[in-house]
Coordinates of C-alpha atoms in Angstrom, one line a residue:
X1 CA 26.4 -11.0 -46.1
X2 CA 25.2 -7.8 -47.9
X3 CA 26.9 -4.7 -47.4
X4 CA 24.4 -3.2 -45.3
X5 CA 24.9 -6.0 -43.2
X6 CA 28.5 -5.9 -43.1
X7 CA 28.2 -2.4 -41.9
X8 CA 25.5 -3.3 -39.5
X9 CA 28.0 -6.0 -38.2
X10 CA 30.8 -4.1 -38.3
X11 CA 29.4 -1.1 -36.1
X12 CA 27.4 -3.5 -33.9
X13 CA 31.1 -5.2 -32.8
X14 CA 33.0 -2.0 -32.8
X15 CA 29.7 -0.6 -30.4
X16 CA 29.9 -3.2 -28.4
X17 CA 34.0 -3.2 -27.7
X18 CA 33.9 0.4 -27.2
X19 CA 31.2 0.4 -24.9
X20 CA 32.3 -2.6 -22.9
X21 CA 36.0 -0.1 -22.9
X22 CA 34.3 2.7 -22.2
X23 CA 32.5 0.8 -18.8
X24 CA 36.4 -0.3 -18.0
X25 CA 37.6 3.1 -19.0
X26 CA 34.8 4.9 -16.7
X27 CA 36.3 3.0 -13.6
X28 CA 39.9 3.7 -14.5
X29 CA 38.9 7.4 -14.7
X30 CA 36.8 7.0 -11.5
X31 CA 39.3 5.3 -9.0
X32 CA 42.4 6.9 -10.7
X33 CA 41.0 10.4 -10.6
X34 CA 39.5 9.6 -6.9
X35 CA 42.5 8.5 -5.4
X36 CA 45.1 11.0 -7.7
X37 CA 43.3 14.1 -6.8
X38 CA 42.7 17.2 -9.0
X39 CA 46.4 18.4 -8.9
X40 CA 47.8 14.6 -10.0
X41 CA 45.3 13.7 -12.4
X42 CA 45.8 17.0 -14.2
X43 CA 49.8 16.6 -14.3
X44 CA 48.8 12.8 -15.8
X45 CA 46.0 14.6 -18.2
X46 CA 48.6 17.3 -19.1
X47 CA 51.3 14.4 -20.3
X48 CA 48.5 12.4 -22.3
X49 CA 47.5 15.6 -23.8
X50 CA 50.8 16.7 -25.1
X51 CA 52.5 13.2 -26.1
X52 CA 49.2 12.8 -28.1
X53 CA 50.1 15.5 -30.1
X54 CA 53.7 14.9 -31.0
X55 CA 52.1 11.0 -31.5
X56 CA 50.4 12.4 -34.6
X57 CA 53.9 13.4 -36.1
X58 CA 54.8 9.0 -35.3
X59 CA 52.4 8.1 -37.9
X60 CA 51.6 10.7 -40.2
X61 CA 48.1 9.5 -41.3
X62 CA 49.5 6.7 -42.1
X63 CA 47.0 4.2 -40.6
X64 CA 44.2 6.0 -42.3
X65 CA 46.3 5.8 -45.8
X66 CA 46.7 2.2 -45.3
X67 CA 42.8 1.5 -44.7
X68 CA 41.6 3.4 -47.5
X69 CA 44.1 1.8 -49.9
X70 CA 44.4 -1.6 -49.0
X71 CA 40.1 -2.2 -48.2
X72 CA 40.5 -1.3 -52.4
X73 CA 42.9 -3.7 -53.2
X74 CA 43.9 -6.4 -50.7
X75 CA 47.3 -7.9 -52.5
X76 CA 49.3 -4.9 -50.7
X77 CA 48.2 -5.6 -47.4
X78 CA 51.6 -7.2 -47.2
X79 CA 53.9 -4.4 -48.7
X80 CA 51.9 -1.7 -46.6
X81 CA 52.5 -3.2 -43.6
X82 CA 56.1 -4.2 -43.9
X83 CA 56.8 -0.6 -44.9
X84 CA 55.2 1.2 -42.3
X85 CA 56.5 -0.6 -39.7
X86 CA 60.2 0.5 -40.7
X87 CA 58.4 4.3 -41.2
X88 CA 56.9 4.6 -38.3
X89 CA 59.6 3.0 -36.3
X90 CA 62.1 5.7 -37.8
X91 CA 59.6 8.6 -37.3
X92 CA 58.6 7.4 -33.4
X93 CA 62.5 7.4 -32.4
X94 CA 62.9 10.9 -34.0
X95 CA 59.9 11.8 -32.2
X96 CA 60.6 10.6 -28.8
X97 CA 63.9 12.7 -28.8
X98 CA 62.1 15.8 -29.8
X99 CA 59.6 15.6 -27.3
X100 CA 62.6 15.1 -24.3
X101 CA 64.0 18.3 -26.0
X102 CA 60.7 20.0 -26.1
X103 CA 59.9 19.1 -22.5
X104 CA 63.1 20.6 -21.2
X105 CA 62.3 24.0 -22.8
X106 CA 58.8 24.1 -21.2
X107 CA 59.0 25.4 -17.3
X108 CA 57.3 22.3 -16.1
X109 CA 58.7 20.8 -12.5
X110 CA 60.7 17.4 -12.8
X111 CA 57.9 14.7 -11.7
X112 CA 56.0 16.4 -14.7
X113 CA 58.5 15.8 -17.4
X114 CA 59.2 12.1 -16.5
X115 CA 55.5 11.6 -16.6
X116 CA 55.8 12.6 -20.0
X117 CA 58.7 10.8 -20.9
X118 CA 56.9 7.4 -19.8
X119 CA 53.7 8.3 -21.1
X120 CA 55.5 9.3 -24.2
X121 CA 57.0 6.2 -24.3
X122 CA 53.5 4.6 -24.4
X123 CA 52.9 7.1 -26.8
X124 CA 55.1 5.1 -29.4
X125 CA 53.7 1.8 -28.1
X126 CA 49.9 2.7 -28.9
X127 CA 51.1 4.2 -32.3
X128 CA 52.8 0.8 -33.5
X129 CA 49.6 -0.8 -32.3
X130 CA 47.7 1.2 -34.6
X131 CA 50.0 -0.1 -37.7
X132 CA 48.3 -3.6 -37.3
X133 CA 44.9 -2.5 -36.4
X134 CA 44.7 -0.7 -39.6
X135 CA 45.1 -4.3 -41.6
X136 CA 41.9 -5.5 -39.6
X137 CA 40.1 -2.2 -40.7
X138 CA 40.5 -2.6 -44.2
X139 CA 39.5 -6.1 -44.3
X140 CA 37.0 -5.3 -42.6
X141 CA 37.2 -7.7 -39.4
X142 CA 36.6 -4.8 -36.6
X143 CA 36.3 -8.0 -34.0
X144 CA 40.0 -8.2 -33.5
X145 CA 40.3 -4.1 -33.4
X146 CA 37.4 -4.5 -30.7
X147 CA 39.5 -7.3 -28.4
X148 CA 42.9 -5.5 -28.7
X149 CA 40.6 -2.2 -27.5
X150 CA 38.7 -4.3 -24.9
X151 CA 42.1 -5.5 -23.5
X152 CA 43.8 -2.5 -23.2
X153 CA 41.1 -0.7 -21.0
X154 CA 41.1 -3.9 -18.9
X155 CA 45.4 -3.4 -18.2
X156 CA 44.5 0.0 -17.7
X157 CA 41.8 -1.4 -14.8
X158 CA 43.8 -4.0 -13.6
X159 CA 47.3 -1.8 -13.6
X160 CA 44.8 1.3 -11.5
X161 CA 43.1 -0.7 -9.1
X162 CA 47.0 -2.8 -8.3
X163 CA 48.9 0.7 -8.3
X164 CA 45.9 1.9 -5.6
X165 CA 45.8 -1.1 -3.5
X166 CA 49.8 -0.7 -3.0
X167 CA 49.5 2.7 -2.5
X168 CA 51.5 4.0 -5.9
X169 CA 52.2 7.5 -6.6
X170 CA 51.5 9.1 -10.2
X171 CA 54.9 8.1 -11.8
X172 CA 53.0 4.3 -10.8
X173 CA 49.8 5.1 -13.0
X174 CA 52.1 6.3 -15.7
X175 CA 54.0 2.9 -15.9
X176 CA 50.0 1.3 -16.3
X177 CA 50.0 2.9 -19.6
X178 CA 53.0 2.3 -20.6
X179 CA 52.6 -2.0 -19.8
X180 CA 49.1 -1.3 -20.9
X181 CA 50.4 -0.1 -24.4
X182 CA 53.3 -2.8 -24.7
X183 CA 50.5 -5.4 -24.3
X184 CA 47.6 -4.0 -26.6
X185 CA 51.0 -4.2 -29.1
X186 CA 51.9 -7.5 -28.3
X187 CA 48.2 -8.5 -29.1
X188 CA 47.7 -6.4 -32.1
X189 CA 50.9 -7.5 -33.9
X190 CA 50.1 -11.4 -33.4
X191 CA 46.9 -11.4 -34.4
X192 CA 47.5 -9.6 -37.6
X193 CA 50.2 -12.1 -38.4
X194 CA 48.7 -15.2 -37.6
X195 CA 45.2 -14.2 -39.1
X196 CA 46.0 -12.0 -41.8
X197 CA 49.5 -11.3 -43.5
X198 CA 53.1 -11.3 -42.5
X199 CA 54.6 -8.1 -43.4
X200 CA 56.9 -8.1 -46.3
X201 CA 60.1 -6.5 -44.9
X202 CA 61.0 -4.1 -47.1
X203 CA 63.0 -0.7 -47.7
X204 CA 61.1 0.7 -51.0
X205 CA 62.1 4.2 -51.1
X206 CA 59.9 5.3 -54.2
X207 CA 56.9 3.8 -51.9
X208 CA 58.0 5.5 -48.8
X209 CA 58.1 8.9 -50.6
X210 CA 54.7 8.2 -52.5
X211 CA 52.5 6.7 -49.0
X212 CA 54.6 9.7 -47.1
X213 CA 53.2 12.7 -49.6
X214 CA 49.8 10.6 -50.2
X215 CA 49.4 10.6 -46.2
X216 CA 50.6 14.0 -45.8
X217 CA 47.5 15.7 -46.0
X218 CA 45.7 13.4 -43.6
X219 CA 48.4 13.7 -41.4
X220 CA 48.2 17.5 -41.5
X221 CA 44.4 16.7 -40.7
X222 CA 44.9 14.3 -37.5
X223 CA 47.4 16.9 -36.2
X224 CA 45.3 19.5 -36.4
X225 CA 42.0 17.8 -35.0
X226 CA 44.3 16.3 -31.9
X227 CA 45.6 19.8 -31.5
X228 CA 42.1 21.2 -31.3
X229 CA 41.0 18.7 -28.9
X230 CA 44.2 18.8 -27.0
X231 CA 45.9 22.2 -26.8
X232 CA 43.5 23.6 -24.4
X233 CA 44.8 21.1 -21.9
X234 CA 48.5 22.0 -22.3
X235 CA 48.0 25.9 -22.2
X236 CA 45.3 25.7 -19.3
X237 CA 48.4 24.0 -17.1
X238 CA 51.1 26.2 -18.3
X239 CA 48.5 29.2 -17.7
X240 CA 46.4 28.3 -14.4
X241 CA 48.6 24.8 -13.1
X242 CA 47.7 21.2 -12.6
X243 CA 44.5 21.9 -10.5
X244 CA 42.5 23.8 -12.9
X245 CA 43.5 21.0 -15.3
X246 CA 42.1 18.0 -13.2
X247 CA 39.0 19.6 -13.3
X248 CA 38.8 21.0 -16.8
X249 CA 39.9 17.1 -17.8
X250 CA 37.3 15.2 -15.3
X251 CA 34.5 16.9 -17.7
X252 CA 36.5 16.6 -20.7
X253 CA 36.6 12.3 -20.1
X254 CA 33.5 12.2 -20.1
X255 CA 32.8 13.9 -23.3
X256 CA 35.2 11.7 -24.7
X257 CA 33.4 8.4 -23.7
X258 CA 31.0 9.7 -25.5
X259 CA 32.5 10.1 -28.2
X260 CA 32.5 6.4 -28.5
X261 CA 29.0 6.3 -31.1
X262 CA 30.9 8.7 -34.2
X263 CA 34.1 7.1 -33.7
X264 CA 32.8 3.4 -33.7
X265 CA 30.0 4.2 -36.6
X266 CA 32.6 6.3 -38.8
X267 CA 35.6 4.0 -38.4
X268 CA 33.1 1.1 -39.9
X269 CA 31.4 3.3 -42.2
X270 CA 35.1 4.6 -43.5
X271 CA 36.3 1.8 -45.9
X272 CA 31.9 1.8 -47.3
X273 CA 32.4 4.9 -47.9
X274 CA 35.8 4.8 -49.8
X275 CA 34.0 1.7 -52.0
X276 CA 30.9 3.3 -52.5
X277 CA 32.7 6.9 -54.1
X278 CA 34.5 4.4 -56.9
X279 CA 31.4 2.3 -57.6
X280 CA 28.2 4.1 -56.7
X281 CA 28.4 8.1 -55.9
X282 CA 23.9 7.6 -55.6
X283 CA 24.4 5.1 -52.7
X284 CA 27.5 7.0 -50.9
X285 CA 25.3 9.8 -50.9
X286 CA 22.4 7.7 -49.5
X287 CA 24.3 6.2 -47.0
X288 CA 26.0 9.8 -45.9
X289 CA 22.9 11.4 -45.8
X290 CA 20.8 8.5 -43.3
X291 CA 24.0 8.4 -41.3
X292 CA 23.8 12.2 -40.7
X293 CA 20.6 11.6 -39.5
X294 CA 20.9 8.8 -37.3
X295 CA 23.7 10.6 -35.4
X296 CA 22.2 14.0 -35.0
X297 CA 19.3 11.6 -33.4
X298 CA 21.8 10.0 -30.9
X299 CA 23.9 13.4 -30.5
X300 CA 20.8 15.6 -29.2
X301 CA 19.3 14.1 -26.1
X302 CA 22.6 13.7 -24.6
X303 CA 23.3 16.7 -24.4
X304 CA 20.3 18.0 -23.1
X305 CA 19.8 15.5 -20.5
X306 CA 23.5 16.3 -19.2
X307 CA 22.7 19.7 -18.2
X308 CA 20.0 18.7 -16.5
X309 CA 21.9 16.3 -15.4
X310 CA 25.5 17.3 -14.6
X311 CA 26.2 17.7 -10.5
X312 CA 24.5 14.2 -10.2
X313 CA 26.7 13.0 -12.8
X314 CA 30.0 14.6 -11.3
X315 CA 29.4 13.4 -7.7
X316 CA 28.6 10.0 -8.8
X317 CA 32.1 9.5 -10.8
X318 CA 34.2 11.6 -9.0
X319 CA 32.7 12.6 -5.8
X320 CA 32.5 16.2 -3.7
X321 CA 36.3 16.8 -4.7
X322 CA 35.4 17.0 -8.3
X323 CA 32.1 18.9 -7.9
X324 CA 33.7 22.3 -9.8
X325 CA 33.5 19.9 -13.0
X326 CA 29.6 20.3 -13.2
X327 CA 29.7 24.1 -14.6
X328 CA 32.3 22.8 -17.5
X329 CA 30.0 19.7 -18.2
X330 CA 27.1 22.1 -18.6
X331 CA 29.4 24.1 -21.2
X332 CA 31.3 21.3 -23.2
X333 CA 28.2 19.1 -23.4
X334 CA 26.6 20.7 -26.1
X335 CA 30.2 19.7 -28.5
X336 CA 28.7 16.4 -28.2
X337 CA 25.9 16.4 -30.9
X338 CA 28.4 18.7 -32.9
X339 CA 31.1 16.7 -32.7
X340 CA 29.4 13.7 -33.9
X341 CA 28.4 15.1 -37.3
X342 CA 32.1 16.6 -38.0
X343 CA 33.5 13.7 -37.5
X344 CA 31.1 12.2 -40.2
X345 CA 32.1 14.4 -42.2
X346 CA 35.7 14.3 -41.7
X347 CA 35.2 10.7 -42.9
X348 CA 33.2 11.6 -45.6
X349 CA 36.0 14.2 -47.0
X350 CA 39.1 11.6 -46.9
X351 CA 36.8 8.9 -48.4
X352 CA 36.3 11.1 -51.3
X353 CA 39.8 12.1 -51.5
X354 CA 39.2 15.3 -50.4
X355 CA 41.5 15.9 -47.6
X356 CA 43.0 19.4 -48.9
X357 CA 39.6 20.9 -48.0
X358 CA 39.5 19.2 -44.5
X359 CA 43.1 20.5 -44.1
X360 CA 41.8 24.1 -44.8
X361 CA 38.7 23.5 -42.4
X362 CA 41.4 21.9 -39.3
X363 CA 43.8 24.6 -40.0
X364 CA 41.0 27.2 -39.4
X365 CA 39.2 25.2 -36.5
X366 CA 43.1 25.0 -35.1
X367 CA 43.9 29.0 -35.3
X368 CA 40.9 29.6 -33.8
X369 CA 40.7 27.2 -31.1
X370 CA 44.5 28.4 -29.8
X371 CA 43.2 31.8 -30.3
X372 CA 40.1 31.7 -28.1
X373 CA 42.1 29.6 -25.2
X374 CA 45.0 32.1 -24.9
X375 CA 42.0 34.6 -24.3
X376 CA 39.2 33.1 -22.2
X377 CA 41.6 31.3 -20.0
X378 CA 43.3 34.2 -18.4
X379 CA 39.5 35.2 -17.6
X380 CA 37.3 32.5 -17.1
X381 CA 39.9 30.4 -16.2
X382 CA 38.9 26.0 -17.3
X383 CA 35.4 27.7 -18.3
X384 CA 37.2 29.4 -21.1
X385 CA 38.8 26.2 -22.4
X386 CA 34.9 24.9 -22.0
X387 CA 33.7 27.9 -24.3
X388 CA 36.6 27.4 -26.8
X389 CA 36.1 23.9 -27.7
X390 CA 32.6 24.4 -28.0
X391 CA 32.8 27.6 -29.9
X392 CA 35.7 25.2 -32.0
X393 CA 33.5 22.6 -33.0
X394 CA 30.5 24.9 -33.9
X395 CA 33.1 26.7 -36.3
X396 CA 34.0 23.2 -37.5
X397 CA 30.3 22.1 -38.2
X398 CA 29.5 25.7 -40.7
X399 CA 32.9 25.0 -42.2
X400 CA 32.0 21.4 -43.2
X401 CA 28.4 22.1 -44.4
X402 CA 30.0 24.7 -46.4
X403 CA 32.4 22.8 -48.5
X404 CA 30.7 19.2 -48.4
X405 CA 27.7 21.1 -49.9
X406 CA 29.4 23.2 -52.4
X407 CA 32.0 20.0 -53.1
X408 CA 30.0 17.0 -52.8
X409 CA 26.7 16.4 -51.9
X410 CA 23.9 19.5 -50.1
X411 CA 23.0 19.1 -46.7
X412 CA 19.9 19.7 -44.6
X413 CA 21.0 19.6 -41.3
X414 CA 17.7 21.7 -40.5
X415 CA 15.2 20.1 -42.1
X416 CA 16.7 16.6 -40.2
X417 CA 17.6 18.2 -36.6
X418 CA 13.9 20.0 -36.2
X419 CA 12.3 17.0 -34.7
X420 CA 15.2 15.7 -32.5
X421 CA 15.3 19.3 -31.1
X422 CA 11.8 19.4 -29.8
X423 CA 12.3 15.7 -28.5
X424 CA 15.5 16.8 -26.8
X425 CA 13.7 19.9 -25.1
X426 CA 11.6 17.1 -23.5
X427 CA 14.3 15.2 -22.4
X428 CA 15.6 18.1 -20.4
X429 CA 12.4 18.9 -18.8
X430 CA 12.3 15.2 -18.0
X431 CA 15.4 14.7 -16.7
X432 CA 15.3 17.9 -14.9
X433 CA 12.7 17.4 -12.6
X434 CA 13.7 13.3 -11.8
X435 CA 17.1 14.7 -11.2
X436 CA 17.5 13.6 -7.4
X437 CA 16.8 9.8 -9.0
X438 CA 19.5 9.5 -11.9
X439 CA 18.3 6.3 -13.3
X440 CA 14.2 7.4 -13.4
X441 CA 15.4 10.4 -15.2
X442 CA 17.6 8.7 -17.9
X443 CA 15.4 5.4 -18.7
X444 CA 12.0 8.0 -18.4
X445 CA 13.7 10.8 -20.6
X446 CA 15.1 8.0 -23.3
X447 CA 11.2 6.3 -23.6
X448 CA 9.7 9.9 -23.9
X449 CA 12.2 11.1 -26.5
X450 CA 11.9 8.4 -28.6
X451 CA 8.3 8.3 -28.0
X452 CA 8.2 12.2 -29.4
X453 CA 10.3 10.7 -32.5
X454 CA 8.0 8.2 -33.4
X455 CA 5.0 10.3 -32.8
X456 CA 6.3 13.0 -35.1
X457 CA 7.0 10.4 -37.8
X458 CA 10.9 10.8 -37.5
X459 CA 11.3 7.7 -39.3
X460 CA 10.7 7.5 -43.0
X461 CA 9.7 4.3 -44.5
X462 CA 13.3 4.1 -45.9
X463 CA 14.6 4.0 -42.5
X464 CA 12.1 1.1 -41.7
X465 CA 13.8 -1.1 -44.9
X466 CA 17.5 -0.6 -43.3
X467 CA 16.5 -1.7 -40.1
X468 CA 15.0 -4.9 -41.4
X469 CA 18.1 -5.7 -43.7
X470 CA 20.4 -5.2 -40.4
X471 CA 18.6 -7.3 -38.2
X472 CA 17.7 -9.8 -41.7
X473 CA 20.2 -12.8 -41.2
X474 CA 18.8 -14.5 -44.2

């Protein structure tokens, strides 16, 4: 199998385990939210949204570190693993306390700080998880990655739809994560030993210290990307309460599902990449550059279909109680097509070893975003934190084109995005006026869109070649 293939594979699997997660993760949100209300499922969105933080400070980019080194040379798969283990089971108990000491400062009621000490617990579950997953990464074998995340939504399921039926309050739905977690760890660790390697037990201080500095600037990077993406939460409950945050959240889940196409096509695209900058800098910057424009592609008609789009979508999931979501879906929509070309380029930056300039575009993206929430929210209340995470991601995406062009490779994100933009003002008008009939308007604004594409010649004869070679089995 070629390595177009391999990615092809790779992504396909990935694709396919996120979206099959993503369909069990849509009815967790659905019932859970439904049957919580705004106020509970913003107490429950609050606790994800600040243990998720503190979780970044349990692995310290480790998991990335580990991928990128071990896909190079597979002999320290064992070492890597043994070590981390003992790292991260060190830096999780530290960070457990801190977060029970944290919580106690904060003037949240007491059925909100043990949601957040279960869900923290969890927290340390999913991160341990994450040690293991990182082996099937670099070796490339996304399949077990994709039945340890298939699983875990299905707990979650299962664990919702018991804690409904017997009528469980919200500290219930906190203890599904936290079985959910202990399970997707179970799974993670035994695969990874009976498949791959057995970790090799070890306390090497000179390799603690070198992984530990070596991660340190990805680390710095995951903390400040989770803080952009989850800060808003925390100050919109410490600023407006539980209620604006269940529905600032209902629309933010949703532009998290789908997130599922960058984060599936850059975590299999991550070890090419870091392969393809040691052997071939003209094919990393081939395979960079038809990525950027495959994404921008996908990113586009989302988010112009959504506006069009967004009540129907809103009453569908979460029904009439929920329907004060639409107006933040119309806003934090249009971070979709953004968001998946920074997180290409995030990729891009730590594949090429470049993670001190995607520090300095985080940090920035992190000021900012804090900056424009303490603001807006006062004022425009959950529609501020809407207008900051767009406005966020936009500073990200000048940022990025900035330094990957002046550092690495140039961009044209205008000369690619031209034709996707007239396709996608199609797709609204489309979708717009079948918007009493959700289906008509998404399967008749998808065939007219790519229609457009084709008729504009969107797709060079370059593109044609990589889509024979995925689907070539010979």
């Amino acid at each position: 199998m070629n390595g177009t293939q391999k990615l092809a594979k790779n992504t396909v699997i990935l694709f396919i385990s996120q979206f099959l997660g993503y369909i069990l993760g849509f009815f967790y949100i659905m019932y859970s939210a439904r049957y919580l209300g705004a106020e509970n499922f913003g107490i429950l969105s609050s606790a994800i949204a600040l243990t998720g933080i503190f979780g970044v400070f349990m692995d310290l980019g480790l998991s990335t570190f580990t991928t990128r080194e071990v896909s190079k040379d597979k002999k320290l798969a064992g070492k890597f693993l043994g070590n981390t283990i003992l790292i991260r089971s060190i830096l999780s108990s530290f960070i457990f306390l801190i977060i029970v000491i944290f919580v106690n400062i904060l003037p949240y009621p007491p059925i909100v700080k043990n949601i957040i000490y279960i869900i923290a617990l969890s927290t340390v579950f999913a991160v341990a998880a994450d040690i293991f997953n990182s082996i099937f990464q670099s070796y490339e074998k996304m399949e077990f990655r994709a039945i340890g995340q298939i699983l875990n939504n299905f707990f979650l399921l299962a664990g919702a739809l018991i804690a409904i039926t017997f009528k469980f309050d919200i500290t219930g739905f906190a203890i599904v994560y936290l079985i959910a977690n202990l399970l997707f760890l179970i799974y993670s660790a035994t695969a990874c030993i009976r498949k791959f390697i057995l970790p090799k037990i070890e306390i090497d201080l000179y390799f603690w210290k070198w992984a530990l500095l070596e991660s340190l600037p990805i680390s710095f990077a995951i903390l400040f990307s989770i803080i952009v993406f989850r800060i808003d939460t925390v100050i919109l409950s410490l600023i407006k309460g539980n209620i604006a945050v269940g529905y600032y959240n209902a629309s933010y889940k949703l532009i998290e599902a789908l997130m599922v196409v960058p984060i599936v096509f850059s975590t299999a695209i991550y070890p090419v990449f870091s392969k393809l900058h040691v052997h071939s800098k003209d094919s990393l910057s081939f395979s960079y550059n038809k990525s950027l424009k495959y994404l921008i592609i996908l990113g586009l008609p989302i988010a112009a279909g959504s506006v069009a789009l967004s009540d129907q979508i809103i009453l569908l999931i979460y029904g009439a109680g929920f329907i004060q979501s639409s107006t933040a879906l119309k806003i934090l929509i249009w971070a979709i097509p953004i968001i998946y070309l920074t997180y290409l380029f995030r990729i891009l930056l730590i594949s090429v070893n470049k993670q001190k300039l995607l520090l300095i575009i985080l940090s920035i993206c992190m000021i900012f975003n804090i900056t424009t929430n303490i603001i807006l929210i006062p004022y425009f209340n959950y529609l501020g934190s809407s207008f900051a995470t767009v406005l966020t991601e936009f500073l990200s995406l000048v940022l990025s084109v900035y330094f990957i062009s002046k550092n690495i490779c140039k961009i044209e994100i205008k000369t690619i995005a031209i034709k996707p933009v007239i396709a996608s003002f199609f797709v609204f008008l489309v979708a717009n006026y079948f918007k009493n009939n959700l289906l008509i308007a998404i399967l008749l604004s998808t065939l007219i869109y790519f229609g457009i594409l084709f008729a504009m010649k969107t797709f060079s004869e370059s593109d044609l070649i990589i889509f024979k070679r995925i689907f070539n089995r010979e």
